[in-house]
Amino acid sequence: MATIAPFRALRYNSSRIRDIGRVVSPPYDVISPEEKEAYQSRHLYNITRLTLPEQSPEGYREAGELFSQWQRERILVRDEEPSLYPYQQVFTSPEERRKKVRWGVIAVVRLEPEVILSHERTMGDPVQDRFRLLKATRAQLSQIFALFSDPDRRIEGILREFFLMPPVQEFVDDEGTLHRIWRMEDGELISRVCRLMREKRLLIADGHHRFKAALRYRELMRSLHPTAPPNASFEFATMYLTSMDSEGLVILPTHRLISRLDDLSSQEIIHRLGRFFELKIFVRGEEDRFMGALKKGEGMGLVIYGNRSHFLLKLRQGQELLPSVPPEIRHLDATVVDEFILKELFPIGEGRVSLGRDREEVIRAVSEGRYQMAFLLRPPMVEEIRRVARAGLVMPRKSTFFYPKVATGVAIYPMSSREEIYVPA
């Protein structure tokens, strides 16, 4: 099962960087071009200068040179002893509007696809981008986000022991999430965590392209260094590991906003949907009841421009859609919308579908006429994601958004053909 180990992370030098919050960022793939510019304007040593290079041979080469320069200047310094890194995030859930705490740990994990399950389809260009960056820097600059089962909270209990100790890094990000990171150096504690993790399989939450890039880089390094030791650093990937049983695990839905549907009227849209779904109507003044029903997961939401009512959709009893689609993904809201409603009921191209995560902003966008309608999806449950991964299937695009994101730049993993990872017995 999962083999995890401590490592000597490269971290920002606290004597040079007083406020780490100014140099870290969210993962590269959720940063818009405008946000990239803002992060890089924030600090000369912001991590996005490494993680988001120009996608050209020159751009990757410059990222590699800059990474080396930061180490020579001791902007980034390496921990002396292999460590695990307990990681706490305190945040307000956007869906529930209440405070939550998520505990996890940063470690390196042996690259074993049969133990590390995926649930999303990857695309060639993003994998190639991350692979080229790996070759240029010879380091993994951010963590893959993975889940494990810990119903008894044995691992989380060990991590929580660090709460009363001063963290080695602490900052608040732009969304108000408090991040705290500690170093676990005690050999006995490290061994306990590693032994417990050996019972687990892992499920990738975020970072599928980085995982594929790490596998590709490992194959390259094996071919170049056939006599490298079995635990050579390129045999591992750095991951943030958290329990899928934690109350702090939050999955947000990604809603679908639809532009003009060939001038279909509100009445025609409702009529077509009504053949397959029961529509519960929330009239003007019942917006709070509508939002409450959505939060409880009572159905999928629908808002239409020009219609003062909102609707809750439930599949009619006995109605079976998409019989050719595997049962593990057939009833997910994203599947129903993407594969049935937007392909069979209202056949339109992907260019007329936009995505949104903030439910209230999505409703506002429709009410202001920027879109003709929107489907407000429910997020999949962790168990549904696990069933999909175990069946070797993939979720529909943009089915999951794990919140909050793990900060990039808190623990960089340098790799060398000569360096061997110590795996506790």
Short mmCIF file of C-alpha atoms in Angstrom, two decimals:
data_model
loop_
_atom_site.label_atom_id
_atom_site.label_comp_id
_atom_site.label_asym_id
_atom_site.label_seq_id
_atom_site.Cartn_x
_atom_site.Cartn_y
_atom_site.Cartn_z
CA MET A 1 0.00 0.00 0.00
CA ALA A 2 1.06 3.67 0.27
CA THR A 3 4.73 4.25 1.06
CA ILE A 4 5.33 7.71 2.50
CA ALA A 5 8.56 9.15 3.84
CA PRO A 6 10.08 12.32 5.28
CA PHE A 7 12.21 14.60 3.11
CA ARG A 8 14.44 17.63 3.38
CA ALA A 9 12.27 20.41 2.04
CA LEU A 10 13.50 23.62 0.46
CA ARG A 11 11.69 26.45 2.22
CA TYR A 12 11.76 30.23 2.15
CA ASN A 13 14.47 31.60 4.43
CA SER A 14 12.65 33.35 7.28
CA SER A 15 15.61 35.66 7.86
CA ARG A 16 15.25 36.94 4.28
CA ILE A 17 11.46 36.67 3.82
CA ARG A 18 9.65 38.10 6.83
CA ASP A 19 6.10 37.57 5.53
CA ILE A 20 5.78 34.25 3.73
CA GLY A 21 2.22 35.15 2.75
CA ARG A 22 3.68 37.53 0.16
CA VAL A 23 5.73 34.86 -1.63
CA VAL A 24 3.44 31.82 -1.67
CA SER A 25 0.43 31.37 -3.95
CA PRO A 26 -2.43 28.98 -4.76
CA PRO A 27 -1.69 26.11 -7.17
CA TYR A 28 -0.62 27.24 -10.63
CA ASP A 29 -3.74 25.95 -12.41
CA VAL A 30 -6.22 28.17 -10.54
CA ILE A 31 -4.31 31.41 -11.19
CA SER A 32 -5.57 33.67 -13.97
CA PRO A 33 -3.15 35.81 -16.03
CA GLU A 34 -4.30 38.87 -14.08
CA GLU A 35 -3.71 37.12 -10.77
CA LYS A 36 -0.28 35.97 -11.90
CA GLU A 37 0.68 39.57 -12.56
CA ALA A 38 -0.65 40.60 -9.16
CA TYR A 39 1.30 37.87 -7.33
CA GLN A 40 4.52 38.75 -9.13
CA SER A 41 4.01 42.43 -8.36
CA ARG A 42 3.55 41.53 -4.71
CA HIS A 43 7.13 40.31 -4.20
CA LEU A 44 10.33 39.80 -6.20
CA TYR A 45 10.56 36.23 -4.91
CA ASN A 46 6.93 35.17 -5.33
CA ILE A 47 6.75 31.47 -6.18
CA THR A 48 4.70 32.13 -9.35
CA ARG A 49 7.93 33.33 -10.98
CA LEU A 50 8.92 29.65 -10.89
CA THR A 51 5.59 27.85 -11.25
CA LEU A 52 4.18 29.91 -14.14
CA PRO A 53 6.98 30.40 -16.66
CA GLU A 54 6.39 31.30 -20.28
CA GLN A 55 5.57 28.01 -22.00
CA SER A 56 8.59 27.98 -24.29
CA PRO A 57 12.09 26.44 -24.11
CA GLU A 58 13.43 29.83 -23.05
CA GLY A 59 10.74 30.25 -20.40
CA TYR A 60 11.44 26.89 -18.75
CA ARG A 61 15.19 27.48 -18.91
CA GLU A 62 14.77 30.84 -17.17
CA ALA A 63 12.65 29.22 -14.44
CA GLY A 64 15.40 26.66 -13.83
CA GLU A 65 18.08 29.34 -13.67
CA LEU A 66 16.00 31.49 -11.34
CA PHE A 67 15.39 28.52 -9.05
CA SER A 68 19.13 27.89 -8.83
CA GLN A 69 19.79 31.58 -8.22
CA TRP A 70 17.35 31.73 -5.32
CA GLN A 71 19.17 28.82 -3.69
CA ARG A 72 22.59 30.45 -4.18
CA GLU A 73 21.25 33.67 -2.66
CA ARG A 74 19.73 31.64 0.21
CA ILE A 75 16.25 32.88 -0.50
CA LEU A 76 15.38 29.19 -0.43
CA VAL A 77 17.21 27.06 2.15
CA ARG A 78 17.05 23.34 2.72
CA ASP A 79 16.13 21.70 6.02
CA GLU A 80 19.00 19.75 7.55
CA GLU A 81 17.01 16.67 8.57
CA PRO A 82 14.28 14.73 6.73
CA SER A 83 10.92 15.76 8.13
CA LEU A 84 7.19 15.42 7.72
CA TYR A 85 5.27 18.69 7.72
CA PRO A 86 1.95 18.82 9.60
CA TYR A 87 -0.27 21.42 7.96
CA GLN A 88 -3.36 23.07 9.44
CA GLN A 89 -5.83 25.29 7.56
CA VAL A 90 -8.50 27.32 9.35
CA PHE A 91 -11.11 28.69 6.98
CA THR A 92 -14.74 29.63 6.44
CA SER A 93 -16.66 27.25 4.20
CA PRO A 94 -18.20 29.23 1.30
CA GLU A 95 -21.22 26.90 1.24
CA GLU A 96 -21.96 26.69 4.97
CA ARG A 97 -20.55 30.09 5.99
CA ARG A 98 -19.00 28.59 9.13
CA LYS A 99 -15.49 28.07 10.43
CA LYS A 100 -13.77 24.76 9.70
CA VAL A 101 -10.34 23.26 10.38
CA ARG A 102 -8.52 20.83 8.11
CA TRP A 103 -5.41 18.92 9.14
CA GLY A 104 -3.00 17.30 6.74
CA VAL A 105 0.64 16.39 6.34
CA ILE A 106 3.19 17.06 3.61
CA ALA A 107 5.39 14.07 2.77
CA VAL A 108 6.91 12.30 -0.20
CA VAL A 109 5.08 9.26 -1.56
CA ARG A 110 6.42 6.46 -3.71
CA LEU A 111 4.97 6.73 -7.23
CA GLU A 112 2.74 3.66 -7.47
CA PRO A 113 -0.27 4.15 -9.79
CA GLU A 114 -1.93 0.99 -8.44
CA VAL A 115 -1.94 2.53 -4.94
CA ILE A 116 -2.55 6.17 -5.92
CA LEU A 117 -5.95 6.40 -7.62
CA SER A 118 -7.04 9.10 -10.08
CA HIS A 119 -10.56 10.27 -10.87
CA GLU A 120 -10.00 13.00 -13.49
CA ARG A 121 -9.02 12.83 -17.15
CA THR A 122 -5.70 14.49 -17.93
CA MET A 123 -4.76 16.43 -21.05
CA GLY A 124 -1.48 16.22 -22.91
CA ASP A 125 -0.52 19.89 -22.97
CA PRO A 126 -0.75 20.54 -19.19
CA VAL A 127 1.18 17.32 -18.48
CA GLN A 128 3.86 18.38 -20.96
CA ASP A 129 4.05 21.83 -19.34
CA ARG A 130 4.63 20.38 -15.85
CA PHE A 131 7.09 17.80 -17.22
CA ARG A 132 9.18 20.50 -18.88
CA LEU A 133 9.20 22.49 -15.64
CA LEU A 134 10.33 19.39 -13.72
CA LYS A 135 13.22 18.90 -16.15
CA ALA A 136 14.22 22.55 -15.88
CA THR A 137 14.13 22.81 -12.08
CA ARG A 138 14.69 19.17 -11.05
CA ALA A 139 12.23 19.87 -8.27
CA GLN A 140 8.55 19.54 -7.46
CA LEU A 141 7.51 23.05 -6.53
CA SER A 142 4.06 22.19 -5.16
CA GLN A 143 2.21 19.32 -3.57
CA ILE A 144 -0.23 16.91 -5.16
CA PHE A 145 -3.36 16.90 -2.96
CA ALA A 146 -4.41 13.35 -2.00
CA LEU A 147 -6.93 11.76 0.34
CA PHE A 148 -6.74 8.72 2.59
CA SER A 149 -9.26 6.97 4.80
CA ASP A 150 -8.81 7.57 8.54
CA PRO A 151 -12.22 6.97 10.19
CA ASP A 152 -10.64 6.53 13.62
CA ARG A 153 -8.60 9.73 13.12
CA ARG A 154 -5.43 8.06 14.31
CA ILE A 155 -3.19 10.01 11.93
CA GLU A 156 -5.06 13.27 12.48
CA GLY A 157 -4.65 12.74 16.22
CA ILE A 158 -0.86 12.65 15.84
CA LEU A 159 -0.89 15.80 13.72
CA ARG A 160 -3.07 17.65 16.23
CA GLU A 161 -0.37 17.17 18.87
CA PHE A 162 1.54 19.97 17.12
CA PHE A 163 -1.20 22.56 17.67
CA LEU A 164 0.32 23.95 20.89
CA MET A 165 3.80 24.23 19.35
CA PRO A 166 4.92 27.29 17.38
CA PRO A 167 4.67 26.65 13.61
CA VAL A 168 7.64 27.17 11.32
CA GLN A 169 5.39 29.02 8.87
CA GLU A 170 2.14 30.90 9.42
CA PHE A 171 0.22 33.25 7.13
CA VAL A 172 -3.26 34.27 5.99
CA ASP A 173 -4.03 34.08 2.28
CA ASP A 174 -6.18 36.38 0.14
CA GLU A 175 -9.34 34.39 0.91
CA GLY A 176 -8.84 34.67 4.65
CA THR A 177 -7.60 31.11 5.20
CA LEU A 178 -5.05 30.73 8.00
CA HIS A 179 -2.20 28.36 7.10
CA ARG A 180 0.09 26.86 9.74
CA ILE A 181 2.95 24.46 8.96
CA TRP A 182 5.14 22.59 11.44
CA ARG A 183 8.19 20.32 11.14
CA MET A 184 7.91 16.78 12.47
CA GLU A 185 11.51 15.72 13.10
CA ASP A 186 11.04 13.08 15.81
CA GLY A 187 11.95 9.71 14.31
CA GLU A 188 9.44 7.75 16.37
CA LEU A 189 6.54 10.02 15.43
CA ILE A 190 7.56 9.90 11.77
CA SER A 191 7.68 6.10 11.89
CA ARG A 192 4.22 5.93 13.49
CA VAL A 193 2.70 8.07 10.75
CA CYS A 194 4.47 6.15 7.98
CA ARG A 195 3.37 2.78 9.42
CA LEU A 196 -0.24 3.92 9.66
CA MET A 197 -0.16 5.24 6.10
CA ARG A 198 1.14 1.87 4.88
CA GLU A 199 -2.39 0.52 5.40
CA LYS A 200 -3.87 3.11 3.03
CA ARG A 201 -4.55 3.69 -0.61
CA LEU A 202 -4.55 7.30 -1.80
CA LEU A 203 -7.05 9.16 -3.94
CA ILE A 204 -5.82 12.20 -5.84
CA ALA A 205 -8.02 15.22 -5.18
CA ASP A 206 -5.98 17.87 -7.04
CA GLY A 207 -2.84 17.56 -9.11
CA HIS A 208 -3.61 14.87 -11.70
CA HIS A 209 -1.44 16.57 -14.32
CA ARG A 210 1.44 16.94 -11.86
CA PHE A 211 1.12 13.25 -10.96
CA LYS A 212 1.32 12.21 -14.62
CA ALA A 213 4.27 14.55 -15.13
CA ALA A 214 6.05 13.02 -12.11
CA LEU A 215 5.56 9.52 -13.54
CA ARG A 216 6.95 10.67 -16.89
CA TYR A 217 9.93 12.32 -15.21
CA ARG A 218 10.60 9.14 -13.22
CA GLU A 219 10.74 7.10 -16.44
CA LEU A 220 13.15 9.59 -17.98
CA MET A 221 15.42 9.48 -14.93
CA ARG A 222 15.34 5.68 -14.78
CA SER A 223 16.53 5.56 -18.39
CA LEU A 224 19.30 8.09 -17.73
CA HIS A 225 20.40 6.59 -14.40
CA PRO A 226 19.83 2.81 -14.52
CA THR A 227 22.06 2.24 -11.47
CA ALA A 228 20.28 4.77 -9.26
CA PRO A 229 19.21 3.36 -5.86
CA PRO A 230 15.67 1.91 -5.44
CA ASN A 231 14.68 4.84 -3.25
CA ALA A 232 16.14 7.53 -5.48
CA SER A 233 14.34 10.82 -4.97
CA PHE A 234 12.76 10.75 -8.45
CA GLU A 235 10.87 7.59 -7.43
CA PHE A 236 8.73 9.78 -5.15
CA ALA A 237 6.36 12.75 -5.43
CA THR A 238 5.60 15.29 -2.77
CA MET A 239 2.00 15.24 -1.60
CA TYR A 240 -0.30 16.93 0.86
CA LEU A 241 -2.26 14.11 2.52
CA THR A 242 -5.50 14.64 4.39
CA SER A 243 -8.29 12.41 5.66
CA MET A 244 -11.40 11.97 3.55
CA ASP A 245 -13.23 11.43 6.85
CA SER A 246 -12.31 14.86 8.21
CA GLU A 247 -15.02 17.42 8.94
CA GLY A 248 -12.67 19.95 7.38
CA LEU A 249 -12.78 18.33 3.93
CA VAL A 250 -14.90 20.59 1.74
CA ILE A 251 -15.81 19.89 -1.89
CA LEU A 252 -17.42 22.74 -3.78
CA PRO A 253 -19.51 22.31 -6.92
CA THR A 254 -18.74 23.95 -10.23
CA HIS A 255 -21.92 25.42 -11.71
CA ARG A 256 -22.80 25.66 -15.41
CA LEU A 257 -23.82 28.99 -16.95
CA ILE A 258 -25.43 28.87 -20.39
CA SER A 259 -25.45 31.63 -23.00
CA ARG A 260 -28.25 32.11 -25.54
CA LEU A 261 -30.15 28.98 -26.59
CA ASP A 262 -31.43 30.09 -30.01
CA ASP A 263 -33.99 32.37 -28.38
CA LEU A 264 -35.72 29.57 -26.50
CA SER A 265 -38.31 31.04 -24.14
CA SER A 266 -38.36 30.40 -20.43
CA GLN A 267 -41.58 28.42 -20.88
CA GLU A 268 -40.03 26.14 -23.53
CA ILE A 269 -36.97 25.49 -21.34
CA ILE A 270 -39.20 24.51 -18.42
CA HIS A 271 -41.41 22.35 -20.66
CA ARG A 272 -38.47 20.35 -22.01
CA LEU A 273 -36.95 19.82 -18.58
CA GLY A 274 -40.34 18.91 -17.12
CA ARG A 275 -40.52 15.79 -19.29
CA PHE A 276 -37.68 14.26 -17.30
CA PHE A 277 -37.48 16.18 -14.02
CA GLU A 278 -39.83 17.20 -11.26
CA LEU A 279 -39.56 20.99 -10.91
CA LYS A 280 -40.19 22.54 -7.51
CA ILE A 281 -40.93 26.24 -7.92
CA PHE A 282 -39.69 28.96 -5.57
CA VAL A 283 -41.49 32.21 -6.36
CA ARG A 284 -40.23 35.72 -5.77
CA GLY A 285 -39.65 36.27 -2.04
CA GLU A 286 -38.65 32.63 -1.47
CA GLU A 287 -35.01 33.06 -2.39
CA ASP A 288 -33.84 32.10 1.10
CA ARG A 289 -35.87 28.88 0.99
CA PHE A 290 -34.38 28.13 -2.43
CA MET A 291 -30.83 28.66 -1.16
CA GLY A 292 -31.56 26.53 1.88
CA ALA A 293 -32.81 23.67 -0.29
CA LEU A 294 -29.66 23.88 -2.40
CA LYS A 295 -27.40 23.80 0.66
CA LYS A 296 -29.23 20.71 1.92
CA GLY A 297 -28.69 19.01 -1.44
CA GLU A 298 -32.40 18.51 -2.06
CA GLY A 299 -31.96 18.86 -5.80
CA MET A 300 -30.15 20.64 -8.59
CA GLY A 301 -30.92 24.34 -8.98
CA LEU A 302 -32.08 26.16 -12.10
CA VAL A 303 -32.34 29.91 -12.69
CA ILE A 304 -33.53 31.44 -15.98
CA TYR A 305 -33.16 35.02 -17.17
CA GLY A 306 -36.46 36.86 -17.14
CA ASN A 307 -38.17 34.32 -14.88
CA ARG A 308 -38.69 35.60 -11.36
CA SER A 309 -39.02 32.06 -10.00
CA HIS A 310 -36.20 29.68 -9.23
CA PHE A 311 -36.47 25.93 -9.63
CA LEU A 312 -35.24 22.77 -7.94
CA LEU A 313 -34.81 19.79 -10.28
CA LYS A 314 -35.17 16.14 -9.29
CA LEU A 315 -35.14 13.25 -11.72
CA ARG A 316 -38.64 11.81 -12.08
CA GLN A 317 -39.16 8.53 -10.27
CA GLY A 318 -38.41 5.59 -12.55
CA GLN A 319 -36.79 7.87 -15.14
CA GLU A 320 -33.45 6.54 -16.35
CA LEU A 321 -31.12 8.81 -18.27
CA LEU A 322 -27.92 7.86 -20.11
CA PRO A 323 -28.22 4.05 -19.80
CA SER A 324 -24.93 3.61 -21.68
CA VAL A 325 -23.02 5.64 -19.06
CA PRO A 326 -21.43 3.59 -16.23
CA PRO A 327 -23.57 3.66 -13.07
CA GLU A 328 -20.72 5.10 -10.97
CA ILE A 329 -21.01 8.44 -12.79
CA ARG A 330 -24.49 8.29 -14.37
CA HIS A 331 -26.38 10.19 -11.65
CA LEU A 332 -23.80 12.85 -10.83
CA ASP A 333 -25.16 16.34 -11.45
CA ALA A 334 -22.23 17.16 -13.74
CA THR A 335 -22.94 14.07 -15.85
CA VAL A 336 -26.65 14.80 -16.09
CA VAL A 337 -26.05 18.41 -17.15
CA ASP A 338 -23.07 17.89 -19.45
CA GLU A 339 -24.06 14.62 -21.11
CA PHE A 340 -27.86 14.80 -21.16
CA ILE A 341 -29.23 18.31 -20.74
CA LEU A 342 -26.57 20.12 -22.79
CA LYS A 343 -26.11 17.40 -25.41
CA GLU A 344 -29.53 15.87 -25.91
CA LEU A 345 -32.10 18.28 -24.47
CA PHE A 346 -30.46 21.58 -25.47
CA PRO A 347 -27.65 20.54 -27.83
CA ILE A 348 -25.08 23.32 -27.80
CA GLY A 349 -21.33 23.56 -28.17
CA GLU A 350 -18.95 23.84 -25.23
CA GLY A 351 -18.17 27.40 -26.27
CA ARG A 352 -21.55 28.50 -24.93
CA VAL A 353 -21.02 26.96 -21.49
CA SER A 354 -19.18 28.85 -18.76
CA LEU A 355 -18.25 27.72 -15.27
CA GLY A 356 -18.78 29.39 -11.91
CA ARG A 357 -18.15 28.44 -8.30
CA ASP A 358 -19.87 31.16 -6.28
CA ARG A 359 -23.57 30.28 -6.17
CA GLU A 360 -24.76 33.80 -5.44
CA GLU A 361 -22.57 35.30 -8.19
CA VAL A 362 -23.93 32.74 -10.67
CA ILE A 363 -27.52 33.70 -9.83
CA ARG A 364 -26.63 37.38 -10.12
CA ALA A 365 -25.01 36.83 -13.53
CA VAL A 366 -28.24 35.30 -14.86
CA SER A 367 -30.53 37.89 -13.28
CA GLU A 368 -28.47 40.65 -14.92
CA GLY A 369 -28.80 38.99 -18.32
CA ARG A 370 -25.16 38.01 -18.79
CA TYR A 371 -26.36 34.41 -19.28
CA GLN A 372 -29.70 32.92 -20.24
CA MET A 373 -29.74 30.29 -17.51
CA ALA A 374 -27.60 28.41 -15.03
CA PHE A 375 -27.63 24.99 -13.43
CA LEU A 376 -26.56 25.03 -9.79
CA LEU A 377 -24.91 21.69 -9.14
CA ARG A 378 -24.41 19.70 -5.98
CA PRO A 379 -20.85 18.56 -5.27
CA PRO A 380 -20.15 14.83 -5.44
CA MET A 381 -19.64 13.01 -2.17
CA VAL A 382 -16.20 11.61 -1.35
CA GLU A 383 -17.57 8.08 -1.50
CA GLU A 384 -18.86 8.73 -5.03
CA ILE A 385 -15.42 9.94 -6.09
CA ARG A 386 -13.83 6.88 -4.51
CA ARG A 387 -16.20 4.52 -6.38
CA VAL A 388 -15.36 6.23 -9.67
CA ALA A 389 -11.61 5.90 -9.06
CA ARG A 390 -11.84 2.26 -7.96
CA ALA A 391 -13.79 1.43 -11.11
CA GLY A 392 -11.03 2.97 -13.23
CA LEU A 393 -13.38 5.66 -14.52
CA VAL A 394 -13.06 9.44 -14.69
CA MET A 395 -15.41 12.15 -13.48
CA PRO A 396 -16.95 14.69 -15.87
CA ARG A 397 -14.82 17.79 -16.31
CA LYS A 398 -14.81 20.24 -13.43
CA SER A 399 -16.82 17.98 -11.14
CA THR A 400 -14.85 18.73 -7.99
CA PHE A 401 -13.21 21.72 -6.40
CA PHE A 402 -11.54 20.92 -3.10
CA TYR A 403 -11.47 23.93 -0.79
CA PRO A 404 -9.27 25.52 0.42
CA LYS A 405 -6.33 24.96 -1.88
CA VAL A 406 -2.92 23.95 -0.52
CA ALA A 407 -0.43 26.81 -0.73
CA THR A 408 2.39 26.49 -3.25
CA GLY A 409 5.86 27.34 -1.98
CA VAL A 410 5.68 26.08 1.61
CA ALA A 411 7.79 22.92 1.04
CA ILE A 412 9.64 22.38 -2.25
CA TYR A 413 10.95 18.91 -3.09
CA PRO A 414 14.36 18.92 -4.87
CA MET A 415 15.31 15.72 -6.68
CA SER A 416 18.65 14.18 -7.56
CA SER A 417 19.69 10.88 -9.10
CA ARG A 418 22.26 10.56 -6.33
CA GLU A 419 20.00 11.29 -3.39
CA GLU A 420 18.14 8.46 -1.68
CA ILE A 421 14.96 8.89 0.35
CA TYR A 422 14.96 7.26 3.77
CA VAL A 423 11.83 5.13 4.15
CA PRO A 424 11.11 4.25 7.82
CA ALA A 425 10.79 0.53 8.52
#
